[in-house]
Amino acid sequence: MRADRAGAVLVVSANGQLEGIFTRGDVVNRVLAEARNPAKTTLAEVMTAVLHTAPPNATVIDALRVMDDCGCRHLPIVEGGKILGLVFRGDFRGLELDRIEEEEELWERI
């Protein structure tokens, strides 16, 4: 992750099935904060196993809504069990983020 400056990596089984995601947040909260030995800790022990995903035909707004609802910044794009990609909240700019923020403000007022 450090060498590639990646904020997250997808964890897949030997047959290519998505098993989880390991993020910088997992490093901080599940490895460092719990004083685990990084050399002896497996990804399976500290990854986020319950994942939210989106299909490739999801709109940007749909993807941002999923990320907001689950409180995550990374969203795997999956179709028929096949991993197609990974989007990061920081990938989105401008109008899409403005729209999501407006929706959040509206819900807070309601």
Coordinates of N, CA, C and O in Angstrom, one line a residue:
M1 N 0.8 -1.2 0.0 CA 0.0 0.0 0.0 C 0.9 1.3 0.0 O 0.6 2.2 -0.7
R2 N 1.9 1.2 0.8 CA 2.8 2.4 0.9 C 3.5 2.7 -0.4 O 3.5 3.8 -0.9
A3 N 4.0 1.6 -1.0 CA 4.8 1.8 -2.2 C 3.9 2.3 -3.4 O 4.4 3.1 -4.2
D4 N 2.6 1.9 -3.4 CA 1.7 2.4 -4.4 C 0.9 3.6 -4.0 O 0.0 4.0 -4.8
R5 N 1.1 4.0 -2.8 CA 0.3 5.2 -2.3 C -1.2 4.9 -2.3 O -2.0 5.7 -2.7
A6 N -1.5 3.6 -2.0 CA -2.9 3.2 -2.0 C -3.5 3.3 -0.7 O -2.9 3.0 0.3
G7 N -4.8 3.8 -0.6 CA -5.5 3.9 0.6 C -6.2 2.7 1.0 O -6.7 2.6 2.1
A8 N -6.3 1.7 0.0 CA -7.0 0.5 0.3 C -6.6 -0.6 -0.7 O -6.2 -0.2 -1.8
V9 N -6.8 -1.8 -0.3 CA -6.6 -2.9 -1.2 C -7.7 -3.9 -1.0 O -8.3 -4.1 0.1
L10 N -8.2 -4.5 -2.1 CA -9.2 -5.5 -2.0 C -8.6 -6.8 -1.7 O -7.5 -7.1 -2.2
V11 N -9.3 -7.6 -0.9 CA -8.8 -8.9 -0.5 C -9.7 -9.9 -1.2 O -10.9 -9.9 -1.1
V12 N -9.1 -10.8 -2.0 CA -9.8 -11.8 -2.8 C -9.4 -13.2 -2.4 O -8.2 -13.4 -2.0
S13 N -10.3 -14.1 -2.6 CA -10.0 -15.5 -2.3 C -9.2 -16.1 -3.5 O -9.0 -15.4 -4.5
A14 N -8.7 -17.3 -3.4 CA -7.9 -17.9 -4.4 C -8.7 -18.0 -5.7 O -8.1 -18.0 -6.8
N15 N -10.0 -18.1 -5.6 CA -10.9 -18.2 -6.8 C -11.4 -16.9 -7.3 O -12.2 -16.8 -8.2
G16 N -10.8 -15.8 -6.8 CA -11.2 -14.4 -7.2 C -12.4 -13.8 -6.6 O -12.8 -12.7 -7.1
Q17 N -13.0 -14.4 -5.6 CA -14.1 -13.8 -5.0 C -13.7 -12.7 -4.0 O -12.7 -12.9 -3.2
L18 N -14.4 -11.7 -4.0 CA -14.2 -10.5 -3.1 C -14.5 -11.0 -1.6 O -15.6 -11.4 -1.3
E19 N -13.5 -10.9 -0.8 CA -13.6 -11.3 0.6 C -13.7 -10.1 1.6 O -14.3 -10.2 2.6
G20 N -13.1 -9.0 1.2 CA -13.0 -7.9 2.1 C -12.2 -6.8 1.5 O -11.7 -6.8 0.3
I21 N -12.0 -5.7 2.3 CA -11.1 -4.6 1.9 C -10.3 -4.3 3.1 O -10.7 -4.4 4.3
F22 N -9.1 -3.9 2.9 CA -8.2 -3.4 3.9 C -7.8 -2.0 3.6 O -7.2 -1.7 2.6
T23 N -8.1 -1.1 4.6 CA -7.8 0.3 4.3 C -6.9 0.9 5.4 O -6.5 0.3 6.4
R24 N -6.5 2.1 5.1 CA -5.6 2.8 6.1 C -6.3 2.9 7.5 O -5.7 2.8 8.5
G25 N -7.6 3.1 7.4 CA -8.4 3.1 8.7 C -8.3 1.8 9.4 O -8.2 1.8 10.6
D26 N -8.3 0.7 8.7 CA -8.1 -0.6 9.3 C -6.7 -0.7 10.0 O -6.5 -1.3 11.1
V27 N -5.7 -0.2 9.3 CA -4.3 -0.2 9.9 C -4.3 0.6 11.2 O -3.8 0.0 12.2
V28 N -4.9 1.7 11.2 CA -4.9 2.6 12.4 C -5.8 1.9 13.5 O -5.3 1.8 14.7
N29 N -7.0 1.6 13.2 CA -8.0 1.1 14.2 C -7.8 -0.3 14.6 O -8.2 -0.7 15.7
R30 N -7.4 -1.2 13.7 CA -7.4 -2.6 14.0 C -6.0 -3.2 14.2 O -5.8 -4.3 14.7
V31 N -5.0 -2.5 13.8 CA -3.6 -3.0 13.9 C -2.9 -2.1 15.0 O -2.5 -2.6 16.0
L32 N -2.7 -0.9 14.7 CA -1.9 0.0 15.6 C -2.6 0.2 16.9 O -2.0 0.1 18.0
A33 N -3.9 0.6 16.9 CA -4.7 0.9 18.1 C -4.8 -0.3 19.0 O -4.9 -0.2 20.2
E34 N -4.7 -1.5 18.4 CA -4.8 -2.7 19.2 C -3.4 -3.3 19.5 O -3.3 -4.5 20.0
A35 N -2.4 -2.6 19.1 CA -1.0 -3.0 19.4 C -0.7 -4.4 18.8 O 0.0 -5.2 19.4
R36 N -1.3 -4.7 17.6 CA -1.0 -6.0 17.0 C 0.4 -5.9 16.3 O 0.8 -4.9 15.8
N37 N 1.0 -7.0 16.2 CA 2.3 -7.2 15.4 C 1.9 -7.2 13.9 O 1.4 -8.2 13.5
P38 N 2.3 -6.2 13.2 CA 2.0 -6.2 11.7 C 2.6 -7.4 11.0 O 2.0 -7.9 10.0
A39 N 3.7 -7.9 11.4 CA 4.4 -9.0 10.8 C 3.7 -10.3 11.0 O 3.9 -11.3 10.2
K40 N 2.9 -10.4 12.0 CA 2.2 -11.6 12.4 C 0.7 -11.6 12.2 O 0.0 -12.6 12.3
T41 N 0.1 -10.4 11.9 CA -1.3 -10.2 11.8 C -1.7 -10.5 10.3 O -1.1 -9.9 9.4
T42 N -2.7 -11.3 10.1 CA -3.2 -11.6 8.8 C -4.3 -10.6 8.4 O -4.9 -10.0 9.2
L43 N -4.4 -10.4 7.1 CA -5.5 -9.5 6.6 C -6.8 -10.0 7.0 O -7.7 -9.2 7.3
A44 N -7.1 -11.3 7.0 CA -8.4 -11.8 7.4 C -8.7 -11.4 8.8 O -9.9 -11.2 9.1
E45 N -7.8 -11.2 9.7 CA -8.0 -10.8 11.1 C -8.4 -9.3 11.2 O -9.1 -8.9 12.1
V46 N -8.0 -8.5 10.3 CA -8.2 -7.0 10.4 C -8.9 -6.3 9.3 O -9.1 -5.1 9.4
M47 N -9.2 -7.0 8.2 CA -9.9 -6.4 7.1 C -11.3 -6.1 7.4 O -11.9 -6.7 8.4
T48 N -11.9 -5.3 6.6 CA -13.4 -5.1 6.7 C -14.0 -6.1 5.8 O -13.8 -6.1 4.6
A49 N -14.8 -7.0 6.4 CA -15.3 -8.2 5.7 C -16.7 -7.9 5.1 O -17.1 -8.4 4.1
V50 N -17.5 -7.0 5.8 CA -18.8 -6.7 5.3 C -18.7 -5.5 4.4 O -18.3 -4.4 4.8
L51 N -18.9 -5.8 3.1 CA -18.6 -4.7 2.1 C -19.9 -4.3 1.4 O -20.8 -5.0 1.2
H52 N -19.9 -3.0 1.1 CA -20.9 -2.5 0.2 C -20.3 -2.3 -1.1 O -19.1 -2.0 -1.2
T53 N -21.0 -2.7 -2.2 CA -20.5 -2.6 -3.5 C -21.5 -1.9 -4.4 O -22.6 -1.6 -4.0
A54 N -21.1 -1.6 -5.6 CA -22.0 -1.0 -6.6 C -21.8 -1.7 -7.9 O -20.7 -2.2 -8.2
P55 N -22.8 -1.7 -8.7 CA -22.7 -2.3 -10.1 C -22.0 -1.3 -11.0 O -22.0 -0.1 -10.7
P56 N -21.5 -1.7 -12.2 CA -20.9 -0.8 -13.1 C -21.8 0.3 -13.7 O -21.4 1.3 -14.1
N57 N -23.1 0.0 -13.7 CA -24.0 1.0 -14.2 C -24.6 2.0 -13.2 O -25.4 2.8 -13.5
A58 N -24.0 1.9 -12.0 CA -24.4 2.9 -11.0 C -24.0 4.3 -11.4 O -22.9 4.5 -12.0
T59 N -24.7 5.3 -11.1 CA -24.3 6.7 -11.4 C -23.4 7.1 -10.3 O -23.2 6.5 -9.2
V60 N -22.7 8.2 -10.6 CA -21.8 8.8 -9.6 C -22.5 9.1 -8.3 O -22.1 8.9 -7.2
I61 N -23.7 9.7 -8.5 CA -24.5 10.1 -7.3 C -24.9 8.8 -6.5 O -24.8 8.8 -5.3
D62 N -25.3 7.7 -7.2 CA -25.6 6.5 -6.5 C -24.4 6.0 -5.7 O -24.5 5.6 -4.6
A63 N -23.2 6.0 -6.3 CA -22.0 5.5 -5.6 C -21.7 6.4 -4.4 O -21.4 5.9 -3.3
L64 N -21.8 7.7 -4.5 CA -21.6 8.6 -3.4 C -22.6 8.4 -2.3 O -22.2 8.4 -1.1
R65 N -23.8 8.1 -2.7 CA -24.9 7.8 -1.7 C -24.5 6.6 -0.9 O -24.7 6.5 0.3
V66 N -24.1 5.5 -1.6 CA -23.7 4.3 -0.9 C -22.6 4.6 0.1 O -22.6 4.1 1.2
M67 N -21.5 5.3 -0.4 CA -20.4 5.6 0.5 C -20.9 6.4 1.7 O -20.4 6.2 2.8
D68 N -21.7 7.4 1.5 CA -22.3 8.2 2.6 C -23.0 7.3 3.6 O -22.9 7.4 4.8
D69 N -23.9 6.4 3.0 CA -24.7 5.6 3.9 C -23.9 4.6 4.7 O -24.2 4.3 5.9
C70 N -22.8 4.1 4.2 CA -22.0 3.1 4.9 C -20.9 3.7 5.6 O -20.2 3.1 6.4
G71 N -20.6 5.0 5.4 CA -19.5 5.7 6.1 C -18.2 5.2 5.6 O -17.2 5.2 6.3
C72 N -18.1 4.9 4.3 CA -16.8 4.4 3.7 C -16.4 5.4 2.7 O -17.1 6.2 2.1
R73 N -15.1 5.3 2.3 CA -14.5 6.1 1.3 C -14.1 5.4 0.1 O -13.7 5.9 -0.9
H74 N -14.2 4.0 0.1 CA -13.8 3.2 -1.0 C -15.0 2.3 -1.3 O -15.7 1.8 -0.4
L75 N -15.3 2.1 -2.6 CA -16.4 1.3 -3.0 C -16.0 0.4 -4.2 O -15.7 0.9 -5.3
P76 N -16.0 -0.9 -3.9 CA -15.7 -1.8 -5.0 C -16.9 -1.8 -6.0 O -18.0 -1.8 -5.7
I77 N -16.5 -1.9 -7.3 CA -17.5 -2.1 -8.4 C -17.5 -3.5 -8.8 O -16.4 -4.1 -9.2
V78 N -18.6 -4.2 -8.7 CA -18.7 -5.6 -8.8 C -19.9 -5.9 -9.7 O -21.0 -5.3 -9.6
E79 N -19.8 -6.9 -10.6 CA -20.9 -7.4 -11.4 C -20.8 -8.9 -11.5 O -19.8 -9.4 -12.0
G80 N -21.9 -9.6 -11.1 CA -21.9 -11.0 -11.2 C -20.8 -11.7 -10.5 O -20.2 -12.7 -10.9
G81 N -20.4 -11.1 -9.4 CA -19.3 -11.7 -8.6 C -17.9 -11.3 -9.0 O -16.9 -11.7 -8.4
K82 N -17.8 -10.6 -10.2 CA -16.5 -10.3 -10.7 C -16.2 -8.8 -10.3 O -17.0 -7.9 -10.5
I83 N -15.0 -8.7 -9.8 CA -14.5 -7.3 -9.4 C -14.1 -6.6 -10.7 O -13.2 -7.0 -11.4
L84 N -14.7 -5.4 -10.9 CA -14.3 -4.6 -12.0 C -13.5 -3.4 -11.7 O -12.8 -2.9 -12.6
G85 N -13.5 -3.0 -10.4 CA -12.7 -1.8 -10.1 C -13.0 -1.4 -8.6 O -13.7 -2.0 -7.9
L86 N -12.4 -0.3 -8.3 CA -12.5 0.3 -7.0 C -12.6 1.8 -7.1 O -11.6 2.4 -7.8
V87 N -13.6 2.5 -6.6 CA -13.6 3.9 -6.6 C -13.4 4.5 -5.2 O -13.8 3.8 -4.2
F88 N -12.9 5.7 -5.2 CA -12.5 6.4 -3.9 C -13.3 7.7 -3.9 O -13.4 8.3 -5.0
R89 N -13.8 8.0 -2.8 CA -14.6 9.3 -2.7 C -13.8 10.5 -3.3 O -14.4 11.3 -3.9
G90 N -12.5 10.5 -3.1 CA -11.7 11.5 -3.6 C -11.6 11.6 -5.1 O -11.1 12.5 -5.7
D91 N -12.0 10.5 -5.8 CA -12.1 10.5 -7.2 C -13.1 11.4 -7.8 O -13.0 11.8 -8.9
F92 N -14.1 11.8 -7.0 CA -15.2 12.6 -7.4 C -14.9 14.1 -7.0 O -14.4 14.3 -5.9
R93 N -15.3 15.0 -7.9 CA -15.2 16.4 -7.6 C -16.4 17.1 -8.1 O -17.3 16.6 -8.7
G94 N -16.4 18.4 -7.7 CA -17.4 19.3 -8.2 C -18.9 19.1 -8.0 O -19.3 18.9 -6.8
L95 N -19.6 19.0 -9.0 CA -21.1 19.0 -8.9 C -21.6 17.8 -8.2 O -22.6 18.0 -7.4
E96 N -21.0 16.6 -8.4 CA -21.5 15.4 -7.7 C -21.4 15.6 -6.2 O -22.3 15.3 -5.4
L97 N -20.2 16.1 -5.7 CA -20.0 16.2 -4.3 C -20.9 17.3 -3.7 O -21.5 17.2 -2.6
D98 N -21.1 18.4 -4.5 CA -22.0 19.5 -4.1 C -23.4 19.0 -3.9 O -24.1 19.3 -2.9
R99 N -23.8 18.1 -4.8 CA -25.2 17.6 -4.7 C -25.4 16.7 -3.5 O -26.4 16.8 -2.8
I100 N -24.4 15.9 -3.2 CA -24.5 15.0 -2.1 C -24.5 15.8 -0.8 O -25.2 15.5 0.1
E101 N -23.6 16.8 -0.7 CA -23.6 17.7 0.5 C -24.9 18.4 0.7 O -25.4 18.6 1.8
E102 N -25.6 18.9 -0.4 CA -26.9 19.5 -0.3 C -27.9 18.5 0.2 O -28.7 18.9 1.0
E103 N -27.9 17.3 -0.3 CA -28.8 16.2 0.2 C -28.6 16.0 1.7 O -29.5 15.9 2.5
E104 N -27.3 15.9 2.1 CA -27.0 15.7 3.6 C -27.6 16.8 4.4 O -28.2 16.6 5.5
E105 N -27.4 18.1 3.9 CA -27.9 19.2 4.7 C -29.4 19.2 4.8 O -30.0 19.5 5.8
L106 N -30.0 18.8 3.7 CA -31.5 18.7 3.7 C -32.0 17.7 4.7 O -32.9 18.0 5.5
W107 N -31.3 16.5 4.7 CA -31.7 15.5 5.7 C -31.5 15.9 7.1 O -32.3 15.6 8.0
E108 N -30.4 16.7 7.3 CA -30.1 17.2 8.7 C -31.2 18.2 9.1 O -31.6 18.2 10.3
R109 N -31.7 19.0 8.2 CA -32.8 19.9 8.5 C -34.1 19.3 8.8 O -34.9 19.7 9.5
I110 N -34.3 18.1 8.1 CA -35.6 17.4 8.3 C -35.5 16.7 9.6 O -36.3 16.7 10.4

